[in-house]
XYZ file of C-alpha atoms in Angstrom:
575
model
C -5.234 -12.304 43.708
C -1.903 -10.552 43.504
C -3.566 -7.711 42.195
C -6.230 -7.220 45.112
C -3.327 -7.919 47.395
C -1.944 -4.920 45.996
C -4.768 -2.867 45.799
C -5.742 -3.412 49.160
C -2.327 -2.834 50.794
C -2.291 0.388 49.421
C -5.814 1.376 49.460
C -5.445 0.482 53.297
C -2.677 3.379 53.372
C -4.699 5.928 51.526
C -7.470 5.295 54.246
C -5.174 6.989 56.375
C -5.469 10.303 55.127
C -8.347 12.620 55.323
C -8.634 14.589 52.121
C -10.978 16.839 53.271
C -8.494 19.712 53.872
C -6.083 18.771 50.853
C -5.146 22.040 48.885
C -3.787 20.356 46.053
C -6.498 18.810 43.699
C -4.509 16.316 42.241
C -2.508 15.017 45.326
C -6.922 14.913 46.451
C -7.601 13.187 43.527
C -5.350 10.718 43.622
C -6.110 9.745 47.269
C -9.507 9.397 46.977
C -9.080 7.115 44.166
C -6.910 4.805 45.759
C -8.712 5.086 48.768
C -11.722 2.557 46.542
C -10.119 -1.003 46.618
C -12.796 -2.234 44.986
C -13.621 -6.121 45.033
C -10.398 -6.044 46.963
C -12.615 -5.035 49.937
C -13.684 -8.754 50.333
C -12.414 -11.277 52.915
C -9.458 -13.830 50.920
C -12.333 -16.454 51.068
C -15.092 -14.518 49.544
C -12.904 -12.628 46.857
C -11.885 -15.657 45.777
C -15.559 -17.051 45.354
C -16.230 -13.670 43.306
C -13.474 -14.138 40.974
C -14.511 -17.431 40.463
C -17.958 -16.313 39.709
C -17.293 -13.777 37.036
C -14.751 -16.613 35.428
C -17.904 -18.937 35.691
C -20.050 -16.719 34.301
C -17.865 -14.708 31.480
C -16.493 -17.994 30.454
C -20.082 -20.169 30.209
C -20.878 -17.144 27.716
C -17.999 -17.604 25.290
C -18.181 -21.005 25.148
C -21.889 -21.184 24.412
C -23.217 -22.538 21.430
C -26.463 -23.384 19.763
C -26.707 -27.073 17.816
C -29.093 -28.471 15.346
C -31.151 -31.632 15.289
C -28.759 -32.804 13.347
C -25.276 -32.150 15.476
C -24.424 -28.642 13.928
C -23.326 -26.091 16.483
C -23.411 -22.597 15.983
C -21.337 -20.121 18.153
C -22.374 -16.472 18.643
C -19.611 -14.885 16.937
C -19.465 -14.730 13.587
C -22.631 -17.418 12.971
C -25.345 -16.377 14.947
C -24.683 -13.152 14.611
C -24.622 -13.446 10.834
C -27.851 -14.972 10.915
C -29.488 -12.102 13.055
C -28.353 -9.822 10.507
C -28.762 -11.329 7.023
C -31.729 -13.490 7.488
C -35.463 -12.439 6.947
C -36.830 -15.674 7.968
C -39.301 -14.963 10.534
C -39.007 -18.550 12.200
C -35.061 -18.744 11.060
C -34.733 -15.606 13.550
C -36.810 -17.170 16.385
C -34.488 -20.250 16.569
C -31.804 -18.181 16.928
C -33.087 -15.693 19.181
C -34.484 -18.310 21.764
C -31.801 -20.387 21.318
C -29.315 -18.505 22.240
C -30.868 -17.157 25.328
C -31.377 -20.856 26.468
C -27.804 -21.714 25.759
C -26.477 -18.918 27.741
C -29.028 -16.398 29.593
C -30.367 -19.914 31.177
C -26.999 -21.307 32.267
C -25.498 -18.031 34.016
C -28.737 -17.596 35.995
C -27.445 -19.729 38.826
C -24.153 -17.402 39.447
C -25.645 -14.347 39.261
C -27.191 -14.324 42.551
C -24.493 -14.727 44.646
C -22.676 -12.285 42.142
C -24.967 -9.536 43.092
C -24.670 -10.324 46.707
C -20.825 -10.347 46.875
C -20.928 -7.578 44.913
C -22.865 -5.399 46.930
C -20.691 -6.375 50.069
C -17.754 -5.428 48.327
C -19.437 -2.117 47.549
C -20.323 -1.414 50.743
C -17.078 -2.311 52.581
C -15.738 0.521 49.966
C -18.400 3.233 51.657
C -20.933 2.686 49.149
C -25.124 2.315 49.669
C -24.713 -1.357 47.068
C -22.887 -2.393 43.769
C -24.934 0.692 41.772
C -24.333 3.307 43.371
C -20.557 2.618 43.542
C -20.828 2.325 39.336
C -22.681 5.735 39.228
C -20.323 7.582 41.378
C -17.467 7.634 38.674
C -19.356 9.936 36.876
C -19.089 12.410 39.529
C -22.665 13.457 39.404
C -25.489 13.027 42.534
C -27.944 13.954 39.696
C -26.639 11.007 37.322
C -30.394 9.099 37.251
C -31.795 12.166 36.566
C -29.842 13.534 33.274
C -30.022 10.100 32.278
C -33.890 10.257 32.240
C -33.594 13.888 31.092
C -31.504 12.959 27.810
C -33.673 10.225 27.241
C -37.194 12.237 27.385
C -35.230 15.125 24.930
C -34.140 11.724 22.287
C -37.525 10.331 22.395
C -39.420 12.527 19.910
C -36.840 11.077 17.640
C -37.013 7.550 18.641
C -40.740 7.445 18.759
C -40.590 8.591 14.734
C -38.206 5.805 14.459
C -40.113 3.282 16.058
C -43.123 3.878 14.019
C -40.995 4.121 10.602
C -39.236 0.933 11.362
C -42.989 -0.549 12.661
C -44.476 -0.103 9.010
C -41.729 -1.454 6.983
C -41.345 -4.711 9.770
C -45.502 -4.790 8.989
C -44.506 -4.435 4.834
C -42.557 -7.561 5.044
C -43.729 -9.749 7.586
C -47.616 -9.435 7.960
C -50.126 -8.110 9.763
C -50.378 -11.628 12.145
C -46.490 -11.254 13.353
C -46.522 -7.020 13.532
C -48.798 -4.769 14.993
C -48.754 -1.168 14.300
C -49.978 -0.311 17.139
C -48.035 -2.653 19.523
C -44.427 -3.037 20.396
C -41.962 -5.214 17.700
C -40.994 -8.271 18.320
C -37.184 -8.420 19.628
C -35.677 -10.709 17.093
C -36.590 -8.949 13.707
C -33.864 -5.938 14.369
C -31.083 -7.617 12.776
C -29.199 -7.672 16.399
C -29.015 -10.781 18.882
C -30.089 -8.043 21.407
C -31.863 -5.143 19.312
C -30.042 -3.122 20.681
C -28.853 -1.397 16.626
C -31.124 -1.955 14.059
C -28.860 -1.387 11.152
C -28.487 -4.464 9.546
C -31.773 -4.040 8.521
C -31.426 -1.264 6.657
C -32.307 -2.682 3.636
C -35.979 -2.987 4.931
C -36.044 0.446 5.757
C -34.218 2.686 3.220
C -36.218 6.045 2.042
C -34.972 6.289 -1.087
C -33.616 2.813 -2.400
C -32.890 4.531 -5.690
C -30.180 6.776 -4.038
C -26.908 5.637 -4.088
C -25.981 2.882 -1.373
C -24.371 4.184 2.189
C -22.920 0.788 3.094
C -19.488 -0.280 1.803
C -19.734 -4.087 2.856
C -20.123 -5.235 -0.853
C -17.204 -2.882 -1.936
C -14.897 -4.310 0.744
C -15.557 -7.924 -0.217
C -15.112 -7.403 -3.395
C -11.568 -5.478 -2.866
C -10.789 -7.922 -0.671
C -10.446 -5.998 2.288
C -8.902 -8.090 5.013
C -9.164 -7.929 9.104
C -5.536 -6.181 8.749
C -6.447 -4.041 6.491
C -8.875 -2.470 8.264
C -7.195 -2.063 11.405
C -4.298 -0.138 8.888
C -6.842 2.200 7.342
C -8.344 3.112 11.051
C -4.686 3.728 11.806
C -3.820 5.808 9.054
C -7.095 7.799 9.572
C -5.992 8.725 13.284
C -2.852 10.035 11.685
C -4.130 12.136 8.774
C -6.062 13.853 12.567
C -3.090 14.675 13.468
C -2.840 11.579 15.991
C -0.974 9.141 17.131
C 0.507 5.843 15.289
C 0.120 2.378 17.156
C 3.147 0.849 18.367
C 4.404 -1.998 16.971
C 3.467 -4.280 20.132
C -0.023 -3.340 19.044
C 0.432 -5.257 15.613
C 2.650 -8.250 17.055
C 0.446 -8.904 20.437
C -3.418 -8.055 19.377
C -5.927 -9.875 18.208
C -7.539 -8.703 15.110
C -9.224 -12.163 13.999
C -11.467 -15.026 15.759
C -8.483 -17.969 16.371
C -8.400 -21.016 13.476
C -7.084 -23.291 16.166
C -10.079 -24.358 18.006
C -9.126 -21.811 21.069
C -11.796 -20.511 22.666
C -12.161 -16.625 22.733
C -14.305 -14.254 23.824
C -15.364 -12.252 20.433
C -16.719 -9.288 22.020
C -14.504 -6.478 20.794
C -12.430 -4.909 23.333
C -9.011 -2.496 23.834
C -6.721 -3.260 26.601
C -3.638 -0.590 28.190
C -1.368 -2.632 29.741
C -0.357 0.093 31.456
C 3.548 0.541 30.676
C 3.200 3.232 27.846
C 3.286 0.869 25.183
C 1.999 -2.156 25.065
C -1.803 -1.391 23.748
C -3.962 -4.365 22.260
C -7.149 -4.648 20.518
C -9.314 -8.347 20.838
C -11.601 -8.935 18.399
C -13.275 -11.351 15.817
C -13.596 -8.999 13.120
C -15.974 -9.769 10.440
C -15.209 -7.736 6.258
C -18.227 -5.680 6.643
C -18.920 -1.836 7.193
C -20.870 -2.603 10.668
C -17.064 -3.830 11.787
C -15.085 -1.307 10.023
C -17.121 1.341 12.068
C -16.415 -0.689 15.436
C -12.377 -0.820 14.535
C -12.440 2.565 14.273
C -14.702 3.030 17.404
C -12.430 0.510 19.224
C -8.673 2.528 17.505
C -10.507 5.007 19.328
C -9.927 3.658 22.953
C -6.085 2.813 21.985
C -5.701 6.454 21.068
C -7.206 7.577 24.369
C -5.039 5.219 26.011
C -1.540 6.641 24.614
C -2.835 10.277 25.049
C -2.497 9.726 28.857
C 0.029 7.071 29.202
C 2.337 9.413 31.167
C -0.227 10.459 33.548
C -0.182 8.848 37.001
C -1.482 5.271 36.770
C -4.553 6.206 39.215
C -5.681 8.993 36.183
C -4.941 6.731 33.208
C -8.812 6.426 32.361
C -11.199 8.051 30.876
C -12.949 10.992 32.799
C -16.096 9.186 33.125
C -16.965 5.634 31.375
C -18.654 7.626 28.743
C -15.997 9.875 27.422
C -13.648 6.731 26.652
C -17.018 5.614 24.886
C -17.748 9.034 23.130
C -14.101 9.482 21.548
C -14.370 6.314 19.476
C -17.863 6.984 18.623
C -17.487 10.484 17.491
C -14.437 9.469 15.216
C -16.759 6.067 14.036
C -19.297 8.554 13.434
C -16.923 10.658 11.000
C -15.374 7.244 9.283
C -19.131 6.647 8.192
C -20.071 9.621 6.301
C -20.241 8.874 2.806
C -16.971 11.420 1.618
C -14.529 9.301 3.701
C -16.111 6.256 2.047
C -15.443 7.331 -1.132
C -12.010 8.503 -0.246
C -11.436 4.709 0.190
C -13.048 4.264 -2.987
C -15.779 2.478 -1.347
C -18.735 4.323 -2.142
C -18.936 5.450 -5.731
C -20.046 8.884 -5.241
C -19.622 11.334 -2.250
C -23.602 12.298 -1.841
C -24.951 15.691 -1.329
C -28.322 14.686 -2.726
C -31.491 15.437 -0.411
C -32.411 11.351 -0.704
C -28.705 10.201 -0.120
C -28.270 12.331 3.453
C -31.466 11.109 4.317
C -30.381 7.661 3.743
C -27.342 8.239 5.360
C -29.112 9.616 8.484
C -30.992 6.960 8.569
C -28.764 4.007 8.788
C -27.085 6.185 11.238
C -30.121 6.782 13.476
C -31.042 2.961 13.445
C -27.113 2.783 15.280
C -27.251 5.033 17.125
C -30.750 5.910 18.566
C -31.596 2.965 18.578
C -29.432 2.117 20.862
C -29.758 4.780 23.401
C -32.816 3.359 25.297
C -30.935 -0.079 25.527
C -27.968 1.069 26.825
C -29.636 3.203 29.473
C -32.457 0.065 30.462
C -29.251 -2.306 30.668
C -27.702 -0.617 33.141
C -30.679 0.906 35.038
C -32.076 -2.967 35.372
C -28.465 -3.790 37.067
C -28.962 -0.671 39.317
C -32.009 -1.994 40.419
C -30.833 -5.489 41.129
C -28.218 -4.039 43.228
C -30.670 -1.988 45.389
C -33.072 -4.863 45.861
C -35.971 -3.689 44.314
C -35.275 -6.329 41.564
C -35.241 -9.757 43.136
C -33.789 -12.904 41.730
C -38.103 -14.085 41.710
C -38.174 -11.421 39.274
C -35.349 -11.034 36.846
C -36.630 -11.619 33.869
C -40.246 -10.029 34.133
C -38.484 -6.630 34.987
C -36.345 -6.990 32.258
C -38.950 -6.724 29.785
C -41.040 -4.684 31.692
C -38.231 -2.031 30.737
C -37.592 -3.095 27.104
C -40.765 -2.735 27.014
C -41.227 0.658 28.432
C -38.226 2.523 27.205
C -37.755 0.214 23.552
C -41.370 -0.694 22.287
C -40.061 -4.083 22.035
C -41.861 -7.708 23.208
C -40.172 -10.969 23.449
C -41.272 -13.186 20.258
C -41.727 -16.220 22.356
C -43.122 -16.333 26.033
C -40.444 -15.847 29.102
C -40.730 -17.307 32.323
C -38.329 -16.513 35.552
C -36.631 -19.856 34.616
C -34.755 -17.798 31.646
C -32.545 -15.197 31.929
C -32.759 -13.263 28.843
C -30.541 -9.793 30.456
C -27.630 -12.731 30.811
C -27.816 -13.485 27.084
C -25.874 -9.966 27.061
C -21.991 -9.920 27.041
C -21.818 -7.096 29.599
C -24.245 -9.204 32.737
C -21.966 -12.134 33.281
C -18.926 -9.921 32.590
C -20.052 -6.990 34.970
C -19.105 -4.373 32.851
C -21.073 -0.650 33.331
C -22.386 0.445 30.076
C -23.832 3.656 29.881
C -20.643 4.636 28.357
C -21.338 7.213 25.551
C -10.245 15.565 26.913
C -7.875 13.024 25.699
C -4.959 13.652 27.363
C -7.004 14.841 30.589
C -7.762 11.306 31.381
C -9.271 11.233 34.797
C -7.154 14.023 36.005
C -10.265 16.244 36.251
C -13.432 15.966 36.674
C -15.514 15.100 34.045
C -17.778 18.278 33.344
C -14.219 20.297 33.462
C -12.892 17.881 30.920
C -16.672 18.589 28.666
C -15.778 22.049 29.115
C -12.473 21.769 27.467
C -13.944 20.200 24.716
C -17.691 21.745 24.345
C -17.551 24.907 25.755
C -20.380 23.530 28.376
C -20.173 21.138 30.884
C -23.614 19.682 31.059
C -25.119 17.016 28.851
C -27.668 17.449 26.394
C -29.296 15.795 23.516
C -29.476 19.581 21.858
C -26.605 18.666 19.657
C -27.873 15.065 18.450
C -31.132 16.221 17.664
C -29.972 19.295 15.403
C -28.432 16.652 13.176
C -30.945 14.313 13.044
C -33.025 17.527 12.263
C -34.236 16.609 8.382
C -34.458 13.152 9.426
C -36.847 13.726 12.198
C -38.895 16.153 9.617
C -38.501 13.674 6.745
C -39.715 10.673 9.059
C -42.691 12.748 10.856
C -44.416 13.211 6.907
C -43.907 9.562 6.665
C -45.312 8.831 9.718
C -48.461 11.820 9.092
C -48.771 9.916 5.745
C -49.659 6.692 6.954
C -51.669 7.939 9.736
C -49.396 5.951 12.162
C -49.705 5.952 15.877
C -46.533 6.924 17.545
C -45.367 4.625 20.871
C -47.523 0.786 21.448
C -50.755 1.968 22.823
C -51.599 -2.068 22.683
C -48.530 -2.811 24.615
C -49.574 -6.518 25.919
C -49.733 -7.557 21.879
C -47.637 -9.980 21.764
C -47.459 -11.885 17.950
C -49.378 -14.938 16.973
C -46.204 -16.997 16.971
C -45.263 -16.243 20.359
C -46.625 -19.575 20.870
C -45.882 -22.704 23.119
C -42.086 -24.015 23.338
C -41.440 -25.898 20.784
C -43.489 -25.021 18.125
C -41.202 -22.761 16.075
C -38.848 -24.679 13.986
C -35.508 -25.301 14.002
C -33.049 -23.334 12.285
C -34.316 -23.398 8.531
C -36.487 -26.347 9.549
C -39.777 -26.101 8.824
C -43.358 -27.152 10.259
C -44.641 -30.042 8.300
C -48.710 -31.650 9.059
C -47.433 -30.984 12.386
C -43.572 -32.620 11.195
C -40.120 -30.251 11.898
C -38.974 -31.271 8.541
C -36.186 -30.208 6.860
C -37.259 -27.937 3.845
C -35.934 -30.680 1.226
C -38.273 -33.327 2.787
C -40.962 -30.744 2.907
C -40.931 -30.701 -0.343
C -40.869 -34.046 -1.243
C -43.847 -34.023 1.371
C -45.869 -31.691 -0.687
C -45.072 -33.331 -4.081
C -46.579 -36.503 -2.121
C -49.436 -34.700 -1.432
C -49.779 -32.865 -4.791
C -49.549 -36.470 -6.234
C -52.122 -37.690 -4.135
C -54.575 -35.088 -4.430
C -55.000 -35.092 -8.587
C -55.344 -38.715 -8.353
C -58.099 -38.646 -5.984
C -59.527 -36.033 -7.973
C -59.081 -38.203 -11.314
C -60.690 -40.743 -9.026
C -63.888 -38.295 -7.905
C -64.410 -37.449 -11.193
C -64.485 -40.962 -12.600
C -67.089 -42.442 -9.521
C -68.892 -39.555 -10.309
C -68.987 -40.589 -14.300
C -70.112 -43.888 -13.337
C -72.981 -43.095 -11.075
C -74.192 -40.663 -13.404
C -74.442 -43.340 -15.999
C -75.872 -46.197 -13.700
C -78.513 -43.785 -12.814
C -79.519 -42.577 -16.383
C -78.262 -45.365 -18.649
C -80.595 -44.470 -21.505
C -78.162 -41.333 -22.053
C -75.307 -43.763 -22.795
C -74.511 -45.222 -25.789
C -74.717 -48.671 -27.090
C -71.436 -50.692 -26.755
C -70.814 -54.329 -27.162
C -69.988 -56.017 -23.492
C -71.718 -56.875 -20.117
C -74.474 -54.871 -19.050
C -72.868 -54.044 -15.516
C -69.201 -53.823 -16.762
C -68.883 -50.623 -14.859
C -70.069 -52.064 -11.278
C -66.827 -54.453 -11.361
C -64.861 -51.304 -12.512
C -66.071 -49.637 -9.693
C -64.660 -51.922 -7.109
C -61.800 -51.778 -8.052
C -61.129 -48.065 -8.829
């Protein structure tokens, strides 16, 4: 509250001037920024509800977990998440999936409501239309919805090939009756809670498993790569750039590991400028694998951008849109994964060069990276649409498939109803952060295409760039896809697989569906041992009534023995 105070009493002051007729762009700049209080706006009463709100919400996700039958809880970070990834359990990943979304999509549905609504007033009392368009307007662009749609439509020939590729191999390993090759996939087989990078599957999906590997994970482990160690190595790889070295604050005050003493944290990795020039901090529940080692980097990324304009004004110390903070650690992620850094920290044994190995390699980067495009862009256009109304609270949920659906190819596993709240199950919703998020030291001094400029020599976006180096994947991929004769996009796009059945049904966690029993698998297979047991001695049983008949009925084929005539008819009765 001390914060809005503050906010508002000088955002009330700004209002004052008219920029219109400022000469200086800065002194303009820094006006009009100021001039946006943000939630600030609100009456005391109804910022205070708000706050609460996003502390209901943001907190009832990080406490969330998912429990057994048999009392064992699992929290999202690192269990659930290491199931999602590792696992190839089609009913294992259902659990989960569902799960999950019960545990927290389901109980943040009540807040969001009232979220939206306070969040449009707050919007509005700022000079906005709602909530959306006062998210869009820090890009600086009245065409925003439009290159969005535009960069998507140049990506898709790419994604489509993608989709298909991925299609078969999901089809190679789980069956025709749970894939369709002509439908949308199933959410939950992706190796991501949310599908929104496919990466972890990888293994599923490699061209050339021959080729030398392109993930470091087992190399790290076996090093003994720690948390700290990673965070040293990103460090050390901004400075060989040229860069900037942390601080020492960064190493005494951030959080580089999920807590050991039962606190409850918020795992979703994050970088935080405390705003005094120094004091830069990194929270995160890092995981020894290469999927995190590329994140610390991507995250090292944001600290950097944060001391490159710590002595700018405090109204320009951000990035010059969302997306550039976003597109710095990315870019430099994207260079920490090539396979000659890699090697360089003796993690990969060989550099690559090969034709197979860059196709590899371009592969497990296209299954990060576009793959993810389309979600990013349907997350936020979804909250857009909530904001403008023409996504009621009646129809959450069905809308937010509609546009997985639409721009992914993807299909819940199990069926949704308006009681869940599957877009809530996503870290971003209850903590109403933007994320179309894709210069340094310009911050947000400039506008954002001036600040491309610098950098690209262009100021518009385009997809140009990122398809050129996807280039011999997208040729490699298309003979694949001409091979098998497969159709690109879900033509049958209300398939929905034969196990997105009634609630209930699936089993639990590694449990297992037993004559209609969720068994676990040890006392399935005492079950079927039971039954094995059961089944040769009925047959040694068969086979002997059917002896006895046959001699009852032609006894002048048996021969002579010494005992009672009809010593087989008290046999009989009791067999």
């Amino acid at each position: 509250m001390q914060i809005s105070s503050h906010t508002l009493k000088y955002g009330t002051r700004a209002k004052q001037f008219d920029v219109s007729n400022f000469q200086n762009a800065t002194t303009k700049r820094i006006i009009k920024k100021v001039q946006d209080v943000g939630r600030a706006a609100l009456p005391v009463q109804e910022l205070e509800e708000y706050n609460k709100i996003l502390l209901d919400m943001e907190t009832t996700y990080s406490v969330a977990t998912v429990c057994h039958t048999n009392g064992t809880c699992l929290q999202l970070e690192p269990n659930l998440t290491n199931v999602m990834a590792t696992s190839r359990n089609y009913d294992e990943l259902l659990w989960v999936w569902k799960s999950w979304r019960d545990a927290a999509g389901r109980a943040i549905l009540p807040f969001f409501p009232k979220y939206v609504e306070l969040a449009n007033k707050a919007a509005r009392l700022n000079g906005y239309v709602d909530a959306g368009d006062s998210w869009r307007s820090t890009y600086e662009s009245p065409s925003l919805e439009q290159d969005l749609e535009q960069l998507f439509q140049e990506l898709q020939p790419l994604y489509l090939q993608l989709h298909a590729y991925v299609r078969r191999a999901l089809h190679r390993h789980y069956g025709p009756e749970l894939i369709n090759l002509e439908g949308p996939i199933p959410a939950h087989l992706l190796g991501n809670m949310w599908a929104q990078t496919w990466s972890n599957i990888y293994d599923l999906v490699v061209p050339f498993p021959s080729a030398p590997k392109v993930d470091a994970t087992e190399a790290m482990i076996k090093q003994g790569w720690t948390p700290v160690r990673m965070f040293k190595e990103a460090d050390n790889f901004f400075i060989s750039l040229g860069l900037l070295p942390v601080p020492p604050e960064f190493w005494n005050k951030s959080m580089l590991e999920k807590p050991t003493d039962g606190r409850e944290v918020v795992c979703h990795a994050s970088a935080w400028d405390f705003y005094n020039g120094k004091d830069f901090r990194i929270k995160q529940c890092t995981t020894v694998n290469m999927e995190d080692l590329v994140v610390v980097h991507h995250e090292m990324g944001h600290i950097q951008y944060f001391m490159q304009y710590k002595d700018l004004p405090v109204a320009f110390r951000e990035g010059a849109n969302p997306g550039f903070h976003e597109a710095i650690g990315d870019v430099l992620a994207l260079s920490v994964s090539t396979p000659k850094h890699l090697h360089s920290l003796n993690l990969l044994s060989s550099e690559g060069g090969s034709y197979e190995h860059d196709i590899n390699f371009l592969m497990k980067m296209a299954l990060d990276k576009i793959a993810f495009i389309p979600f990013s862009y349907l997350l936020d256009q979804w909250r857009w649409r909530v904001f403008d109304g023409s996504i009621t609270k009646d129809n959450y949920n069905q809308e937010w498939w509609s546009l997985r659906l639409k721009y992914q190819g993807l299909c819940p596993p199990v069926s949704r109803s308006q009681g869940d709240f599957d877009p809530g199950a996503k870290f971003h919703v209850p903590s109403s952060v933007p994320y179309i998020r894709d210069t340094m030291k310009l911050g947000f001094s400039k506008p954002w295409p001036e600040a491309m400029k610098v950098i690209t020599g262009q100021p518009n976006m385009s997809a140009s760039a990122m398809m050129s180096y996807f280039t011999p994947l997208m040729e490699w991929l298309h003979t694949e896809n001409e091979r098998h004769k497969e159709k690109l996009g879900w033509p049958q796009y209300n398939w929905t697989p034969n196990s997105a059945r009634p609630e209930g049904s699936f089993s639990d966690s590694g449990r297992v569906n037993f004559l209609g029993m969720n068994l676990e698998p040890e006392q399935a297979r005492v079950g079927q041992w039971v039954l094995l047991f059961l089944g040769v001695a009925l047959l040694v049983a068969t086979l002997g009534l059917t002896q006895r008949l046959f001699s009852i009925r032609y006894p002048s084929l048996r021969r002579p023995h010494r005992g009672p005539q009809f010593g087989s008819e008290v046999e009989l009765r009791h067999s």
